[in-house]
Short mmCIF file of C-alpha atoms in Angstrom, two decimals:
data_model
loop_
_atom_site.label_atom_id
_atom_site.label_comp_id
_atom_site.label_asym_id
_atom_site.label_seq_id
_atom_site.Cartn_x
_atom_site.Cartn_y
_atom_site.Cartn_z
CA MET S 25 21.15 -12.21 30.69
CA ALA S 26 18.42 -13.36 33.06
CA ILE S 27 14.76 -12.48 32.68
CA SER S 28 13.36 -10.56 35.64
CA PRO S 29 10.42 -11.98 37.61
CA ALA S 30 8.29 -9.05 36.39
CA GLU S 31 9.14 -9.85 32.75
CA ALA S 32 8.39 -13.55 33.29
CA ALA S 33 5.01 -12.76 34.87
CA HIS S 34 4.23 -10.31 32.05
CA ARG S 35 5.14 -12.95 29.43
CA ALA S 36 2.90 -15.57 31.09
CA ALA S 37 -0.01 -13.11 31.21
CA SER S 38 0.65 -12.08 27.61
CA ASP S 39 0.60 -15.70 26.42
CA ARG S 40 -2.88 -16.11 27.98
CA GLU S 41 -4.35 -12.94 26.40
CA LEU S 42 -7.18 -13.51 23.96
CA VAL S 43 -6.24 -12.11 20.56
CA ALA S 44 -8.04 -11.81 17.24
CA TRP S 45 -7.84 -14.94 15.09
CA VAL S 46 -8.41 -14.44 11.35
CA ASP S 47 -8.08 -16.24 8.03
CA GLU S 48 -5.92 -15.42 4.99
CA ALA S 49 -8.48 -12.78 3.92
CA ASP S 50 -8.48 -11.09 7.37
CA GLN S 51 -11.97 -12.40 8.15
CA SER S 52 -12.60 -13.01 11.83
CA LEU S 53 -12.60 -16.61 13.04
CA GLY S 54 -12.90 -15.71 16.72
CA ALA S 55 -10.34 -15.35 19.50
CA LEU S 56 -7.60 -17.57 20.89
CA PRO S 57 -4.95 -17.25 23.57
CA ARG S 58 -1.87 -15.63 22.03
CA ALA S 59 0.38 -18.64 22.77
CA GLU S 60 -2.07 -21.08 21.16
CA LEU S 61 -2.37 -18.94 18.02
CA ARG S 62 1.44 -18.86 17.73
CA GLU S 63 1.95 -22.58 18.52
CA ARG S 64 -0.66 -23.70 15.98
CA GLY S 65 0.71 -21.40 13.25
CA LEU S 66 -2.60 -19.56 12.89
CA ILE S 67 -3.09 -15.98 11.71
CA GLY S 68 -3.64 -13.03 14.03
CA ARG S 69 -4.04 -9.30 13.64
CA CYS S 70 -1.26 -6.91 14.58
CA THR S 71 -0.58 -3.17 14.57
CA PHE S 72 2.63 -1.29 13.82
CA ILE S 73 2.95 2.35 14.83
CA LEU S 74 5.91 4.23 13.39
CA LEU S 75 6.62 7.01 15.88
CA PHE S 76 8.49 10.02 14.53
CA ASN S 77 9.68 13.12 16.34
CA GLY S 78 9.31 16.64 14.94
CA ALA S 79 12.73 16.34 13.28
CA GLY S 80 11.54 13.33 11.26
CA GLU S 81 13.57 10.78 13.19
CA LEU S 82 12.05 7.36 13.86
CA CYS S 83 11.80 5.85 17.33
CA VAL S 84 13.53 2.47 17.43
CA HIS S 85 13.44 0.37 20.55
CA ARG S 86 14.97 -2.85 21.80
CA ARG S 87 12.65 -5.64 22.86
CA THR S 88 13.20 -7.33 26.21
CA LEU S 89 14.58 -10.85 26.34
CA SER S 90 11.25 -12.19 27.63
CA LYS S 91 9.43 -11.55 24.33
CA ALA S 92 8.14 -14.74 22.69
CA LEU S 93 9.17 -13.57 19.22
CA TYR S 94 12.38 -11.72 18.40
CA PRO S 95 13.66 -11.38 22.00
CA GLY S 96 16.34 -8.71 22.27
CA TYR S 97 15.79 -7.54 18.69
CA TRP S 98 15.50 -3.91 17.66
CA ASP S 99 12.04 -2.82 16.57
CA VAL S 100 11.17 0.12 14.32
CA ALA S 101 7.54 0.25 15.45
CA ALA S 102 5.52 0.16 18.61
CA GLY S 103 2.62 -2.24 18.36
CA GLY S 104 1.38 -5.70 18.98
CA MET S 105 -1.42 -8.17 18.66
CA VAL S 106 -4.99 -6.91 18.33
CA ALA S 107 -7.00 -8.07 21.33
CA ALA S 108 -10.25 -9.98 20.94
CA GLY S 109 -13.06 -7.54 20.15
CA GLU S 110 -10.64 -4.67 19.47
CA SER S 111 -10.29 -2.72 16.21
CA TYR S 112 -6.94 -2.08 14.56
CA ALA S 113 -7.19 1.62 15.51
CA GLU S 114 -8.00 0.84 19.16
CA SER S 115 -5.07 -1.58 19.30
CA ALA S 116 -2.69 0.98 17.77
CA ALA S 117 -3.61 3.65 20.33
CA ARG S 118 -3.37 1.18 23.23
CA GLU S 119 -0.02 -0.25 22.14
CA LEU S 120 1.61 3.15 21.58
CA ALA S 121 0.52 4.26 25.06
CA GLU S 122 1.57 0.99 26.73
CA GLU S 123 4.98 0.53 25.10
CA LEU S 124 6.23 4.10 24.74
CA GLY S 125 3.90 6.15 26.93
CA ILE S 126 2.62 8.26 24.02
CA ALA S 127 -1.12 8.97 24.11
CA GLY S 128 -3.47 11.54 22.65
CA VAL S 129 -1.58 11.94 19.37
CA GLU S 130 -3.07 11.63 15.90
CA LEU S 131 -2.58 8.15 14.46
CA ARG S 132 -2.42 8.20 10.68
CA PHE S 133 -3.48 4.93 9.04
CA HIS S 134 -1.43 3.90 5.99
CA GLU S 135 -2.36 0.37 4.94
CA ARG S 136 -2.92 -3.25 5.86
CA PHE S 137 -0.76 -6.10 4.59
CA TYR S 138 -0.28 -9.80 5.13
CA PHE S 139 3.00 -10.99 6.71
CA ASP S 140 3.68 -14.72 6.52
CA GLN S 141 6.62 -16.48 8.12
CA PRO S 142 6.42 -19.96 9.63
CA ASP S 143 6.51 -18.64 13.21
CA ASN S 144 4.68 -15.37 12.63
CA ARG S 145 1.54 -15.09 10.46
CA LEU S 146 -0.18 -11.72 10.68
CA TRP S 147 -2.56 -9.30 9.09
CA CYS S 148 -0.85 -6.01 9.84
CA ALA S 149 -2.13 -2.44 10.03
CA VAL S 150 0.47 0.30 9.65
CA TYR S 151 0.07 3.66 11.40
CA SER S 152 2.35 6.62 11.97
CA ALA S 153 2.38 9.33 14.61
CA VAL S 154 4.49 12.36 15.50
CA SER S 155 5.41 13.31 19.04
CA ASP S 156 8.15 15.23 20.77
CA GLY S 157 6.81 14.23 24.16
CA PRO S 158 8.91 12.23 26.59
CA LEU S 159 8.95 8.47 26.19
CA THR S 160 7.86 6.28 29.09
CA LEU S 161 9.03 2.76 28.31
CA GLN S 162 7.10 -0.33 29.40
CA PRO S 163 9.94 -2.17 31.23
CA GLU S 164 8.47 -5.65 30.65
CA GLU S 165 8.58 -5.17 26.87
CA VAL S 166 11.02 -2.37 25.99
CA SER S 167 14.57 -2.22 27.33
CA GLU S 168 15.72 0.96 25.55
CA ALA S 169 14.61 3.40 22.87
CA ARG S 170 16.04 6.21 20.79
CA PHE S 171 15.18 8.38 17.80
CA ILE S 172 17.36 8.00 14.71
CA SER S 173 17.21 9.05 11.06
CA LEU S 174 15.70 6.75 8.45
CA ALA S 175 19.16 6.66 6.83
CA GLN S 176 20.59 5.33 10.11
CA VAL S 177 17.83 2.69 10.28
CA GLU S 178 18.88 1.54 6.80
CA ALA S 179 22.53 1.37 7.87
CA ASP S 180 21.71 -0.46 11.11
CA ARG S 181 19.31 -3.02 9.63
CA GLY S 182 22.18 -4.85 7.97
CA GLN S 183 24.28 -4.85 11.13
CA LEU S 184 21.83 -5.38 14.02
CA PRO S 185 19.00 -7.85 14.59
CA PHE S 186 15.72 -6.13 13.68
CA CYS S 187 12.20 -7.57 13.79
CA PRO S 188 11.39 -8.59 10.21
CA ASP S 189 7.67 -7.84 10.53
CA SER S 190 8.18 -4.23 11.62
CA LEU S 191 10.83 -3.75 8.91
CA ALA S 192 8.22 -4.92 6.39
CA ALA S 193 5.81 -2.33 7.82
CA LEU S 194 8.47 0.39 7.52
CA ASP S 195 9.29 -0.62 3.94
CA ARG S 196 5.62 -0.45 2.96
CA TYR S 197 5.26 2.92 4.68
CA LYS S 198 8.28 4.34 2.78
CA ALA S 199 7.02 2.91 -0.53
CA SER S 200 3.64 4.60 0.01
CA LEU S 201 5.41 7.99 0.30
CA ALA S 202 7.36 7.56 -2.93
#
């Protein structure tokens, strides 16, 4: 499937965005363009927002094919890289509004954790929110979305490609409730 011109332009702009650059202890080292951070294998900050509806179902969405990491994968969380000079909380609110069109809801902070894979090194902040409002998908980043039960997420994660970083965030969220 071809990438649309709008997705390609969005990806190029995204790669140039200045994002927070941190060390293994989540101490700020400054800011770098997103693509440079990724290419050099450096550590950034990221947010994951688990969006539930009033019935307790989780919003899962499919990433567009233009995404630098995990293109076309299913994602259990809205979120993304923390911009230079932005707090985790500010990033979480911005990302939820941008990707799914949900704004003005309470964001509940759960925890931070370190995620380390060769192509994706992140300090992650996990949030959750509840909304029964309509979703407005960001077409350059999200191709489709739906609400499903946590049991269905568990069944699907062995069958479909899911983003490993957001699954780690979901696993930590569920463990914190136990």
